[in-house]
Structures are given as C-alpha cells and as structure tokens.
mmCIF file of C-alpha atoms and ligand atoms in Angstrom:
data_model
loop_
_atom_site.group_PDB
_atom_site.id
_atom_site.type_symbol
_atom_site.label_atom_id
_atom_site.label_comp_id
_atom_site.label_asym_id
_atom_site.label_seq_id
_atom_site.Cartn_x
_atom_site.Cartn_y
_atom_site.Cartn_z
ATOM 1 C CA MET A 1 95.428 78.097 140.660
ATOM 2 C CA ARG A 2 93.435 79.998 138.046
ATOM 3 C CA VAL A 3 92.148 78.125 135.005
ATOM 4 C CA PRO A 4 90.476 80.185 132.262
ATOM 5 C CA LEU A 5 87.779 78.730 129.989
ATOM 6 C CA VAL A 6 89.892 79.647 126.945
ATOM 7 C CA ASP A 7 93.359 81.207 126.847
ATOM 8 C CA LEU A 8 94.007 83.198 123.685
ATOM 9 C CA LYS A 9 96.997 84.962 125.209
ATOM 10 C CA ALA A 10 98.910 81.685 125.365
ATOM 11 C CA GLN A 11 98.214 81.083 121.660
ATOM 12 C CA HIS A 12 99.188 84.595 120.601
ATOM 13 C CA GLN A 13 102.370 84.574 122.659
ATOM 14 C CA GLU A 14 103.510 81.527 120.707
ATOM 15 C CA LEU A 15 102.618 83.118 117.334
ATOM 16 C CA ARG A 16 103.797 86.644 117.971
ATOM 17 C CA ALA A 17 106.870 86.406 115.742
ATOM 18 C CA GLU A 18 104.606 85.533 112.797
ATOM 19 C CA LEU A 19 101.541 87.672 113.525
ATOM 20 C CA GLU A 20 103.365 90.992 113.875
ATOM 21 C CA PRO A 21 105.118 90.939 110.456
ATOM 22 C CA ALA A 22 101.821 89.901 108.803
ATOM 23 C CA PHE A 23 100.120 92.878 110.432
ATOM 24 C CA ARG A 24 102.822 95.211 109.065
ATOM 25 C CA GLN A 25 102.575 93.647 105.605
ATOM 26 C CA VAL A 26 98.832 94.326 105.408
ATOM 27 C CA VAL A 27 99.307 97.917 106.544
ATOM 28 C CA GLU A 28 102.055 98.450 103.952
ATOM 29 C CA GLN A 29 100.034 96.931 101.097
ATOM 30 C CA ALA A 30 97.053 99.033 102.192
ATOM 31 C CA ARG A 31 94.452 96.685 100.695
ATOM 32 C CA PHE A 32 92.126 96.166 103.586
ATOM 33 C CA SER A 33 88.835 94.665 102.397
ATOM 34 C CA ALA A 34 88.246 91.548 100.233
ATOM 35 C CA GLY A 35 91.750 92.079 98.820
ATOM 36 C CA PRO A 36 94.741 89.791 98.152
ATOM 37 C CA PHE A 37 95.064 88.384 101.688
ATOM 38 C CA VAL A 38 91.397 87.391 101.617
ATOM 39 C CA SER A 39 91.821 85.622 98.243
ATOM 40 C CA ARG A 40 94.831 83.723 99.533
ATOM 41 C CA PHE A 41 93.082 82.658 102.734
ATOM 42 C CA GLU A 42 89.995 81.592 100.766
ATOM 43 C CA GLN A 43 92.115 79.206 98.696
ATOM 44 C CA GLU A 44 93.907 77.830 101.741
ATOM 45 C CA PHE A 45 90.713 77.302 103.710
ATOM 46 C CA ALA A 46 88.856 75.705 100.776
ATOM 47 C CA SER A 47 91.727 73.272 100.356
ATOM 48 C CA PHE A 48 91.840 72.561 104.111
ATOM 49 C CA CYS A 49 88.119 71.683 103.993
ATOM 50 C CA GLY A 50 88.457 69.600 100.820
ATOM 51 C CA CYS A 51 86.159 71.993 98.930
ATOM 52 C CA ARG A 52 86.510 73.828 95.625
ATOM 53 C CA PHE A 53 85.497 77.249 96.938
ATOM 54 C CA ALA A 54 85.597 79.361 100.076
ATOM 55 C CA VAL A 55 84.103 82.844 100.328
ATOM 56 C CA GLY A 56 85.309 85.024 103.187
ATOM 57 C CA VAL A 57 82.737 87.208 104.918
ATOM 58 C CA GLY A 58 82.515 89.441 107.966
ATOM 59 C CA ASN A 59 81.437 86.899 110.601
ATOM 60 C CA GLY A 60 79.786 83.514 111.106
ATOM 61 C CA THR A 61 76.253 84.883 111.304
ATOM 62 C CA GLU A 62 76.664 86.351 107.806
ATOM 63 C CA THR A 63 77.876 83.003 106.420
ATOM 64 C CA LEU A 64 74.551 81.422 107.400
ATOM 65 C CA TRP A 65 72.398 84.352 106.359
ATOM 66 C CA LEU A 66 74.032 84.873 102.953
ATOM 67 C CA THR A 67 74.101 81.142 102.188
ATOM 68 C CA LEU A 68 70.384 80.782 102.886
ATOM 69 C CA MET A 69 69.691 83.930 100.851
ATOM 70 C CA ALA A 70 71.835 82.597 97.987
ATOM 71 C CA LEU A 71 69.756 79.407 98.025
ATOM 72 C CA GLY A 72 66.676 81.529 97.419
ATOM 73 C CA ILE A 73 65.249 81.026 100.896
ATOM 74 C CA GLY A 74 62.913 83.778 102.063
ATOM 75 C CA PRO A 75 59.424 84.615 103.339
ATOM 76 C CA GLY A 76 56.997 81.676 103.338
ATOM 77 C CA HIS A 77 59.799 79.104 103.585
ATOM 78 C CA GLU A 78 60.861 76.913 106.494
ATOM 79 C CA VAL A 79 64.310 75.735 107.525
ATOM 80 C CA VAL A 80 64.685 72.847 109.980
ATOM 81 C CA THR A 81 67.314 73.217 112.711
ATOM 82 C CA VAL A 82 67.915 72.462 116.415
ATOM 83 C CA PRO A 83 67.141 74.539 119.521
ATOM 84 C CA ASN A 84 70.394 73.858 121.443
ATOM 85 C CA THR A 85 72.730 76.139 119.537
ATOM 86 C CA PHE A 86 73.975 79.706 119.510
ATOM 87 C CA ILE A 87 71.199 82.075 118.459
ATOM 88 C CA ALA A 88 72.963 82.964 115.176
ATOM 89 C CA THR A 89 71.869 79.632 113.633
ATOM 90 C CA ALA A 90 68.162 80.403 113.883
ATOM 91 C CA GLU A 91 68.600 84.171 113.688
ATOM 92 C CA ALA A 92 70.060 83.763 110.173
ATOM 93 C CA ILE A 93 66.954 81.818 109.131
ATOM 94 C CA ARG A 94 64.731 84.560 110.546
ATOM 95 C CA LEU A 95 66.784 87.273 108.810
ATOM 96 C CA THR A 96 65.937 85.806 105.393
ATOM 97 C CA GLY A 97 62.242 86.090 106.296
ATOM 98 C CA ALA A 98 61.880 82.283 106.568
ATOM 99 C CA THR A 99 60.689 80.467 109.698
ATOM 100 C CA PRO A 100 62.977 78.273 111.812
ATOM 101 C CA VAL A 101 61.461 74.866 112.607
ATOM 102 C CA PHE A 102 63.120 73.148 115.554
ATOM 103 C CA ILE A 103 63.554 69.434 116.158
ATOM 104 C CA ASP A 104 65.111 67.737 119.180
ATOM 105 C CA VAL A 105 68.607 66.306 119.387
ATOM 106 C CA ASP A 106 70.221 62.950 120.073
ATOM 107 C CA GLU A 107 70.556 61.964 123.750
ATOM 108 C CA GLU A 108 74.229 60.919 123.329
ATOM 109 C CA THR A 109 75.719 63.484 120.963
ATOM 110 C CA TYR A 110 73.353 66.483 121.421
ATOM 111 C CA THR A 111 73.269 66.959 117.637
ATOM 112 C CA MET A 112 70.233 66.805 115.293
ATOM 113 C CA LYS A 113 68.338 63.514 115.622
ATOM 114 C CA PRO A 114 67.770 62.338 112.049
ATOM 115 C CA THR A 115 64.773 60.139 112.907
ATOM 116 C CA LEU A 116 62.801 63.246 113.961
ATOM 117 C CA LEU A 117 63.429 64.998 110.666
ATOM 118 C CA GLU A 118 60.790 63.498 108.414
ATOM 119 C CA ALA A 119 57.877 64.601 110.605
ATOM 120 C CA ALA A 120 59.159 68.204 110.541
ATOM 121 C CA ILE A 121 59.234 68.544 106.752
ATOM 122 C CA THR A 122 56.331 70.359 105.109
ATOM 123 C CA ALA A 123 55.590 71.756 101.651
ATOM 124 C CA ARG A 124 57.297 74.999 102.793
ATOM 125 C CA THR A 125 60.582 73.398 103.870
ATOM 126 C CA ARG A 126 63.564 74.429 101.758
ATOM 127 C CA ALA A 127 66.632 73.477 103.801
ATOM 128 C CA ILE A 128 67.961 71.537 106.768
ATOM 129 C CA LEU A 129 70.521 73.272 108.983
ATOM 130 C CA PRO A 130 72.304 70.807 111.307
ATOM 131 C CA VAL A 131 74.794 72.181 113.846
ATOM 132 C CA HIS A 132 78.092 70.413 114.547
ATOM 133 C CA LEU A 133 77.747 71.195 118.219
ATOM 134 C CA PHE A 134 80.867 71.532 120.404
ATOM 135 C CA GLY A 135 83.100 70.251 117.561
ATOM 136 C CA GLN A 136 81.298 66.986 116.751
ATOM 137 C CA PRO A 137 79.611 66.650 113.331
ATOM 138 C CA ALA A 138 75.923 65.811 113.292
ATOM 139 C CA ASP A 139 75.033 62.426 111.734
ATOM 140 C CA LEU A 140 74.968 63.756 108.171
ATOM 141 C CA ASP A 141 74.337 60.639 106.047
ATOM 142 C CA PRO A 142 70.702 60.071 107.082
ATOM 143 C CA ILE A 143 70.116 63.844 107.015
ATOM 144 C CA CYS A 144 71.488 64.144 103.460
ATOM 145 C CA ASP A 145 69.567 61.033 102.282
ATOM 146 C CA LEU A 146 66.315 62.510 103.489
ATOM 147 C CA ALA A 147 67.153 65.910 102.008
ATOM 148 C CA ARG A 148 67.950 64.377 98.628
ATOM 149 C CA ALA A 149 64.662 62.468 98.586
ATOM 150 C CA ALA A 150 62.707 65.607 99.510
ATOM 151 C CA GLY A 151 64.673 67.985 97.241
ATOM 152 C CA LEU A 152 66.051 70.075 100.137
ATOM 153 C CA ALA A 153 69.430 71.734 100.674
ATOM 154 C CA VAL A 154 71.626 70.768 103.638
ATOM 155 C CA VAL A 155 73.617 73.685 105.042
ATOM 156 C CA GLU A 156 76.104 72.743 107.768
ATOM 157 C CA ASP A 157 76.619 75.113 110.681
ATOM 158 C CA ALA A 158 80.285 74.192 111.159
ATOM 159 C CA SER A 159 81.177 77.202 113.302
ATOM 160 C CA GLN A 160 82.342 74.955 116.144
ATOM 161 C CA ALA A 161 83.912 72.221 114.008
ATOM 162 C CA HIS A 162 86.896 73.526 111.999
ATOM 163 C CA GLY A 163 88.848 70.427 111.017
ATOM 164 C CA ALA A 164 86.386 67.869 112.431
ATOM 165 C CA ASP A 165 85.629 64.806 110.269
ATOM 166 C CA TYR A 166 82.480 62.902 109.421
ATOM 167 C CA LYS A 167 83.344 59.394 108.158
ATOM 168 C CA GLY A 168 86.696 60.699 106.981
ATOM 169 C CA ARG A 169 85.341 63.795 105.238
ATOM 170 C CA ARG A 170 85.774 67.307 106.588
ATOM 171 C CA ALA A 171 82.886 68.936 108.408
ATOM 172 C CA GLY A 172 81.481 71.658 106.163
ATOM 173 C CA SER A 173 82.262 69.810 102.904
ATOM 174 C CA ILE A 174 79.307 67.421 102.902
ATOM 175 C CA GLY A 175 76.167 69.545 102.529
ATOM 176 C CA ILE A 176 75.641 72.086 99.741
ATOM 177 C CA ALA A 177 77.592 74.536 101.919
ATOM 178 C CA GLY A 178 79.493 74.680 105.197
ATOM 179 C CA CYS A 179 79.361 77.825 107.308
ATOM 180 C CA PHE A 180 82.276 78.745 109.574
ATOM 181 C CA SER A 181 82.788 81.514 112.122
ATOM 182 C CA PHE A 182 86.282 82.720 112.997
ATOM 183 C CA TYR A 183 85.174 84.492 116.156
ATOM 184 C CA PRO A 184 88.339 84.741 118.321
ATOM 185 C CA SER A 185 87.508 81.855 120.672
ATOM 186 C CA LYS A 186 86.645 79.325 117.931
ATOM 187 C CA ASN A 187 89.117 76.514 117.117
ATOM 188 C CA LEU A 188 90.320 78.746 114.275
ATOM 189 C CA GLY A 189 89.812 82.316 115.452
ATOM 190 C CA ALA A 190 90.625 85.721 114.004
ATOM 191 C CA CYS A 191 91.881 88.685 116.045
ATOM 192 C CA GLY A 192 88.465 90.217 115.506
ATOM 193 C CA GLU A 193 85.418 89.114 113.483
ATOM 194 C CA ALA A 194 85.419 86.918 110.359
ATOM 195 C CA GLY A 195 83.696 83.938 108.732
ATOM 196 C CA ALA A 196 83.743 81.824 105.553
ATOM 197 C CA VAL A 197 81.339 79.738 103.480
ATOM 198 C CA VAL A 198 82.790 76.637 101.801
ATOM 199 C CA THR A 199 81.107 74.811 98.915
ATOM 200 C CA ASN A 200 81.753 72.716 95.806
ATOM 201 C CA ASP A 201 78.955 74.469 93.932
ATOM 202 C CA PRO A 202 80.330 77.227 91.644
ATOM 203 C CA ASP A 203 76.969 79.005 91.321
ATOM 204 C CA LEU A 204 76.424 79.114 95.059
ATOM 205 C CA ALA A 205 79.984 80.386 95.651
ATOM 206 C CA GLU A 206 79.452 83.091 93.047
ATOM 207 C CA ARG A 207 76.139 84.196 94.529
ATOM 208 C CA VAL A 208 77.488 84.389 98.099
ATOM 209 C CA ARG A 209 80.425 86.386 96.710
ATOM 210 C CA ARG A 210 77.981 88.771 95.063
ATOM 211 C CA LEU A 211 75.738 89.066 98.128
ATOM 212 C CA ARG A 212 78.684 89.891 100.402
ATOM 213 C CA ASP A 213 79.375 92.905 98.198
ATOM 214 C CA HIS A 214 75.999 94.678 97.854
ATOM 215 C CA GLY A 215 74.775 92.244 95.189
ATOM 216 C CA GLN A 216 77.129 93.714 92.618
ATOM 217 C CA ASN A 217 78.415 91.797 89.587
ATOM 218 C CA SER A 218 80.978 94.454 88.806
ATOM 219 C CA LYS A 219 81.554 97.895 90.269
ATOM 220 C CA TYR A 220 78.235 99.787 90.558
ATOM 221 C CA ASP A 221 76.323 97.074 88.659
ATOM 222 C CA HIS A 222 73.925 95.790 91.322
ATOM 223 C CA ALA A 223 72.063 92.691 90.163
ATOM 224 C CA GLU A 224 70.254 92.298 93.496
ATOM 225 C CA PHE A 225 70.249 93.515 97.098
ATOM 226 C CA GLY A 226 72.982 92.107 99.282
ATOM 227 C CA TRP A 227 74.911 93.530 102.204
ATOM 228 C CA ASN A 228 78.372 94.750 103.101
ATOM 229 C CA ALA A 229 79.727 91.442 104.390
ATOM 230 C CA ARG A 230 83.252 91.531 103.006
ATOM 231 C CA MET A 231 86.099 89.911 104.914
ATOM 232 C CA ASP A 232 88.848 92.088 106.296
ATOM 233 C CA ASP A 233 92.364 91.498 104.872
ATOM 234 C CA LEU A 234 94.018 91.920 108.223
ATOM 235 C CA GLN A 235 91.932 89.068 109.635
ATOM 236 C CA ALA A 236 92.635 86.943 106.549
ATOM 237 C CA ALA A 237 96.408 87.452 106.893
ATOM 238 C CA LEU A 238 96.334 86.424 110.559
ATOM 239 C CA LEU A 239 94.009 83.470 109.827
ATOM 240 C CA SER A 240 96.436 82.152 107.170
ATOM 241 C CA ILE A 241 99.093 81.918 109.877
ATOM 242 C CA LYS A 242 96.775 80.282 112.389
ATOM 243 C CA LEU A 243 95.330 77.801 109.859
ATOM 244 C CA LYS A 244 98.747 76.113 109.599
ATOM 245 C CA ARG A 245 98.572 75.388 113.336
ATOM 246 C CA LEU A 246 94.947 74.203 113.395
ATOM 247 C CA PRO A 247 95.642 70.450 112.920
ATOM 248 C CA GLN A 248 98.085 70.389 115.839
ATOM 249 C CA TRP A 249 95.758 72.502 118.008
ATOM 250 C CA ASN A 250 92.867 70.142 117.297
ATOM 251 C CA GLU A 251 95.052 67.155 118.199
ATOM 252 C CA ALA A 252 95.972 68.876 121.463
ATOM 253 C CA ARG A 253 92.266 69.450 122.197
ATOM 254 C CA ARG A 254 91.532 65.768 121.522
ATOM 255 C CA LYS A 255 94.380 64.728 123.822
ATOM 256 C CA ASN A 256 93.089 67.031 126.544
ATOM 257 C CA ALA A 257 89.574 65.613 126.134
ATOM 258 C CA SER A 258 90.888 62.099 126.487
ATOM 259 C CA ARG A 259 92.868 63.091 129.599
ATOM 260 C CA TYR A 260 89.797 64.773 131.128
ATOM 261 C CA GLY A 261 87.775 61.646 130.291
ATOM 262 C CA HIS A 262 90.239 59.550 132.256
ATOM 263 C CA LEU A 263 90.449 61.954 135.214
ATOM 264 C CA LEU A 264 86.670 62.349 135.479
ATOM 265 C CA SER A 265 85.720 58.742 134.759
ATOM 266 C CA GLY A 266 85.216 57.738 138.399
ATOM 267 C CA LEU A 267 82.917 60.609 139.303
ATOM 268 C CA GLU A 268 79.432 59.512 140.273
ATOM 269 C CA GLY A 269 76.658 61.058 138.193
ATOM 270 C CA VAL A 270 78.933 62.848 135.712
ATOM 271 C CA ARG A 271 78.682 62.019 132.028
ATOM 272 C CA THR A 272 81.704 62.920 129.937
ATOM 273 C CA PRO A 273 81.285 63.648 126.184
ATOM 274 C CA ARG A 274 80.592 60.690 123.895
ATOM 275 C CA GLU A 275 82.389 60.565 120.594
ATOM 276 C CA ALA A 276 80.166 59.058 117.892
ATOM 277 C CA SER A 277 81.693 56.228 115.836
ATOM 278 C CA TYR A 278 81.286 58.293 112.644
ATOM 279 C CA ALA A 279 82.979 61.427 113.970
ATOM 280 C CA LYS A 280 86.346 62.932 114.679
ATOM 281 C CA HIS A 281 85.397 65.421 117.398
ATOM 282 C CA VAL A 282 87.557 68.557 117.722
ATOM 283 C CA TYR A 283 86.307 69.637 121.173
ATOM 284 C CA HIS A 284 85.595 73.295 120.606
ATOM 285 C CA ILE A 285 83.786 72.838 123.912
ATOM 286 C CA TYR A 286 84.252 70.100 126.501
ATOM 287 C CA ALA A 287 80.877 69.774 128.218
ATOM 288 C CA VAL A 288 80.108 67.344 131.034
ATOM 289 C CA ARG A 289 76.542 66.493 131.978
ATOM 290 C CA LEU A 290 75.267 66.194 135.522
ATOM 291 C CA ALA A 291 72.112 66.880 137.515
ATOM 292 C CA ARG A 292 73.951 69.115 140.018
ATOM 293 C CA ARG A 293 75.366 71.355 137.307
ATOM 294 C CA ASP A 294 74.752 74.702 138.997
ATOM 295 C CA GLY A 295 76.393 73.590 142.261
ATOM 296 C CA LEU A 296 79.464 72.293 140.471
ATOM 297 C CA LYS A 297 79.722 75.492 138.449
ATOM 298 C CA ALA A 298 79.630 77.656 141.598
ATOM 299 C CA THR A 299 82.242 75.511 143.360
ATOM 300 C CA LEU A 300 84.628 75.502 140.408
ATOM 301 C CA GLN A 301 84.266 79.256 139.954
ATOM 302 C CA GLU A 302 85.106 79.774 143.644
ATOM 303 C CA SER A 303 88.238 77.711 143.104
ATOM 304 C CA GLY A 304 89.356 79.957 140.234
ATOM 305 C CA ILE A 305 88.167 77.620 137.470
ATOM 306 C CA GLU A 306 86.175 79.395 134.768
ATOM 307 C CA CYS A 307 83.211 77.418 133.392
ATOM 308 C CA GLY A 308 80.604 78.105 130.736
ATOM 309 C CA ILE A 309 77.052 77.080 129.920
ATOM 310 C CA HIS A 310 76.363 76.359 126.266
ATOM 311 C CA TYR A 311 73.523 77.251 126.210
ATOM 312 C CA PRO A 312 71.426 78.200 129.252
ATOM 313 C CA VAL A 313 68.174 78.824 127.337
ATOM 314 C CA PRO A 314 67.214 76.726 124.290
ATOM 315 C CA LEU A 315 66.242 78.911 121.358
ATOM 316 C CA HIS A 316 62.530 78.010 121.327
ATOM 317 C CA LEU A 317 62.280 79.505 124.830
ATOM 318 C CA GLN A 318 64.156 82.731 124.003
ATOM 319 C CA PRO A 319 61.981 85.870 124.050
ATOM 320 C CA ALA A 320 63.129 86.658 120.499
ATOM 321 C CA PHE A 321 61.448 83.460 119.286
ATOM 322 C CA SER A 322 58.284 83.783 121.386
ATOM 323 C CA TYR A 323 56.392 84.508 118.172
ATOM 324 C CA LEU A 324 56.793 80.800 117.299
ATOM 325 C CA LYS A 325 54.628 79.997 120.367
ATOM 326 C CA LEU A 326 56.633 76.894 121.332
ATOM 327 C CA GLU A 327 56.109 75.867 124.941
ATOM 328 C CA GLY A 328 58.630 74.335 127.388
ATOM 329 C CA GLY A 329 58.710 70.515 127.363
ATOM 330 C CA ARG A 330 58.522 70.387 123.598
ATOM 331 C CA PHE A 331 62.181 69.375 123.089
ATOM 332 C CA PRO A 332 63.097 67.361 126.203
ATOM 333 C CA VAL A 333 66.700 66.475 125.286
ATOM 334 C CA ALA A 334 67.634 70.025 124.271
ATOM 335 C CA GLU A 335 65.962 71.321 127.431
ATOM 336 C CA SER A 336 67.831 68.901 129.685
ATOM 337 C CA CYS A 337 71.080 69.940 127.944
ATOM 338 C CA ALA A 338 70.316 73.523 128.975
ATOM 339 C CA ARG A 339 69.865 72.418 132.617
ATOM 340 C CA GLU A 340 72.665 69.851 132.871
ATOM 341 C CA LEU A 341 75.618 70.683 130.620
ATOM 342 C CA LEU A 342 78.678 72.421 132.026
ATOM 343 C CA SER A 343 81.594 73.471 129.816
ATOM 344 C CA LEU A 344 84.983 72.969 131.464
ATOM 345 C CA PRO A 345 88.142 74.861 130.473
ATOM 346 C CA MET A 346 89.278 73.620 127.045
ATOM 347 C CA PHE A 347 92.035 74.979 124.835
ATOM 348 C CA PRO A 348 95.121 73.412 123.220
ATOM 349 C CA GLU A 349 97.603 74.791 125.771
ATOM 350 C CA LEU A 350 95.716 73.445 128.813
ATOM 351 C CA THR A 351 98.280 71.770 131.104
ATOM 352 C CA GLU A 352 98.209 68.451 132.959
ATOM 353 C CA GLU A 353 98.286 70.361 136.275
ATOM 354 C CA GLN A 354 95.291 72.465 135.262
ATOM 355 C CA MET A 355 93.262 69.409 134.238
ATOM 356 C CA GLU A 356 94.182 67.550 137.424
ATOM 357 C CA TYR A 357 93.139 70.577 139.451
ATOM 358 C CA VAL A 358 89.760 70.804 137.662
ATOM 359 C CA ALA A 359 89.158 67.084 138.235
ATOM 360 C CA ALA A 360 90.204 67.285 141.899
ATOM 361 C CA GLU A 361 87.907 70.245 142.613
ATOM 362 C CA ALA A 362 85.007 68.530 140.810
ATOM 363 C CA SER A 363 85.602 65.366 142.798
ATOM 364 C CA ARG A 364 85.714 67.317 146.096
ATOM 365 C CA PHE A 365 82.348 68.922 145.337
ATOM 366 C CA LEU A 366 80.667 65.694 144.277
ATOM 367 C CA GLN A 367 81.912 63.714 147.281
ATOM 368 C CA ALA A 368 80.895 66.424 149.752
ATOM 369 C CA GLY A 369 77.442 66.381 148.176
ATOM 370 C CA SER A 370 76.973 62.640 148.336
ATOM 371 C CA ALA A 371 77.886 62.637 152.067
ATOM 372 C CA VAL A 372 74.829 64.725 152.932
ATOM 373 C CA THR A 373 72.281 62.724 150.938
ATOM 374 C CA PRO A 374 69.882 60.704 153.094
ATOM 375 C CA TYR A 375 71.507 57.568 151.751
ATOM 376 C CA GLY A 376 74.977 58.486 153.013
ATOM 377 C CA ARG A 377 78.062 57.984 150.920
ATOM 378 C CA ASN A 378 77.716 55.830 147.851
HETATM 379 C C1 PLP B 12 79.899 81.236 116.774
HETATM 380 C C2 PLP B 12 78.739 80.594 116.137
HETATM 381 C C3 PLP B 12 77.988 81.235 115.132
HETATM 382 C C4 PLP B 12 78.122 82.680 114.767
HETATM 383 O O1 PLP B 12 79.339 83.145 114.481
HETATM 384 P P1 PLP B 12 79.712 84.710 114.655
HETATM 385 O O2 PLP B 12 81.036 84.776 113.992
HETATM 386 O O3 PLP B 12 79.760 84.987 116.119
HETATM 387 O O4 PLP B 12 78.687 85.515 113.955
HETATM 388 C C5 PLP B 12 76.988 80.510 114.518
HETATM 389 N N1 PLP B 12 76.697 79.252 114.881
HETATM 390 C C6 PLP B 12 77.366 78.620 115.864
HETATM 391 C C7 PLP B 12 76.994 77.214 116.220
HETATM 392 C C8 PLP B 12 78.403 79.278 116.534
HETATM 393 O O5 PLP B 12 79.043 78.640 117.538
#
C-alpha cells in the first residue's frame, strides 16, 4: 500500500465539477489581479474568521511581511517569535529590517511558551509573533495580556490553522492581525500561491491593501514604497469554492487524528499530539514524537508511507540566521522537536485502511527494535 503525506488529487477529483466552471468564469471575465473574485473571497474569508476585514495577497510570506511593515516595524526594532517554524515567519521579520528574537516553546504543545516572553522584551521590541504550529493555536491570552501591558502588537502566524479555535474564537482573529497562507498543501490551499491578512482594524487593513499595490492610494499616486503583492483572481475564485468545504475537511482531520491516537496509543516511547484545553486543533500536521524518529521514518518510507519532518533545523541554527550568533542548546524544547518529531500522513480523505497500515508498520518497527535492546522485550 502507498500512503502519501498529503493527497491533493483526491480533493480536486471531488471538486472538479465546481473548479472547472470557476476557472472558465475567471478567464471569460478577464479580470485577473485584485479584481472582483478577490473582493468576494476577502469578504467570505473575513466572515469565516469572524473579522471585519481580509486583504488578499500573493502568498503567506507576504502576509507577514506586509503586516509588520504596516505596523511600522523596521530597522532597529525587534519582534519576538519561536524557532520551530517555517522560515517565512522569521524571514518576514528580517525583510522589514527588524531583528527576530527567538524564545523556546511549550513541552506539550510546541507553541510559544508565554512564561518565557517577559524576559525577551526590550526597549526595541515592537511585536510578538506566535505561530499556531501544526493547526493548534498558541496560548494567546497570556501573550496578549503581556503585549497590552507593554504596548506591543500581537500578529498571529495562522498559516497552519485555518478554522482552528482558541477558547471559541477563530485563530487569526485575536491579535491585531492574523496571517494566512493558502499554499496548496495547507488546510485551505489554492491551486498555486496565495495568502490573506485578517484584522478588525480598519487602518491596518487599509495600509496592507496599499502596501500590496506599490504603496498607491489611487492609480499612480504612491504614498509610500510597497510591493506587488496582489492576489490572483483565479486563486480567489478557486479558494471561494474550497472555503465552503473547509469546516468538513477540518472535522475529517480531527477524526483522523483521534483514530490515529487510538491506533498508536499502545506504542512504547511514542507520544501522540496533545490537544490543549483551550484549543480546537485542526491538524494541518499530525506529528508524533519519539527518540527513534529517524529509524521509524526510514522504515515507513520503505513500506510506501510518506513522512515529513517539520522542521529538521530550528531557525536559530539555520545558516541564514547565523548573524544572530545563537548557539545550539539555547532552545532545548525546539531543538528536541527538530530531532524527535515525525509527521505522519494527514489529509481529510485518509482512509481507515491507510491509518491501520501506518500504525501496523510503526508497531512492527518499534517491536523489532525493543527485541534487540540489552533489556529484551518490554
Ligand atoms: C506556509 C507557512 C508560511 C508561508 O506561507 P507561503 O504561502 O509559503 O509564503 C508562513 N508561516 C508558516 C507557519 C507556514 O506554515
């Protein structure tokens, strides 16, 4: 049996009858960039997130970059974030000219540990950028309390958490802004590149809108420097169709996670994901934690089961961030995540047979291993 890490073909097969006419409609209207399909999707996505505004841009990296820029963050400033994330989170900080400041994450949830925040804040700090890793919101209340007291903005990197909840509120709607990627493999994915910023702040929405279009207020009136970060209408039209399915896809992911949890519960030395009491997790990624991660990965791959590592090198140890001069050992939880987390296949259409096969192959590997330890079988 072959089990892919994600299966977009299964999703598109199901939606073909709706995606193809939308594609033709965009071609016929011939409005391809920040046009009517983008406006419609912006309204739908804002409403889905429980926010007043959404601004569609070219990709998730631009949502973070333009939001930080719109908040006036630049050279001489610091933004606090975590090292166990996709590089775009910290790259966006660097692109504004500000410096990323990393803090370690919680041992159970792998998201920003609020108790480490205070010590990281300096006179240069302007914002806090928590990441809702793997589909589970970071613990936002203590983060927002601290930010309010210190006069800092909270920007949520919600690129893995479309439709997740924090204490009943949508991820992305709680900080000053929520930043979403619609990279194809995300829970809500375009058929290409796209992203959106959501916010309740009209000034921030307006400024991101201006920055995505060369800083122009009206045609050829450039108030400031921006970028070409407009969203594509074709992607918006396809995203409008997929957004209607997102709640049911997220429920399917949650059901699959619960099934995996049951199937893997007896395995010695394997920790399945923990759902925090404050969160509704949407399992963008289903990552198990174990000391023998690399061995399990190799065995599963040999059995036709695709696995992933999110992420093999924490950002403070990436060559691109060597200028920060942060040594290994500095963020022990994030570093052990890099050594021990293994992402198993996870997508809404995953079948019972596929999950049973993954669990059976994992169990075979772990039992074979324990038989050769000096202590014998345990
Ligand atoms: C995917 C992702 C991004 C970047 O999104 P792109 O659309 O690929 O630019 C940023 N942050 C996180 C946590 C992501 O997973």
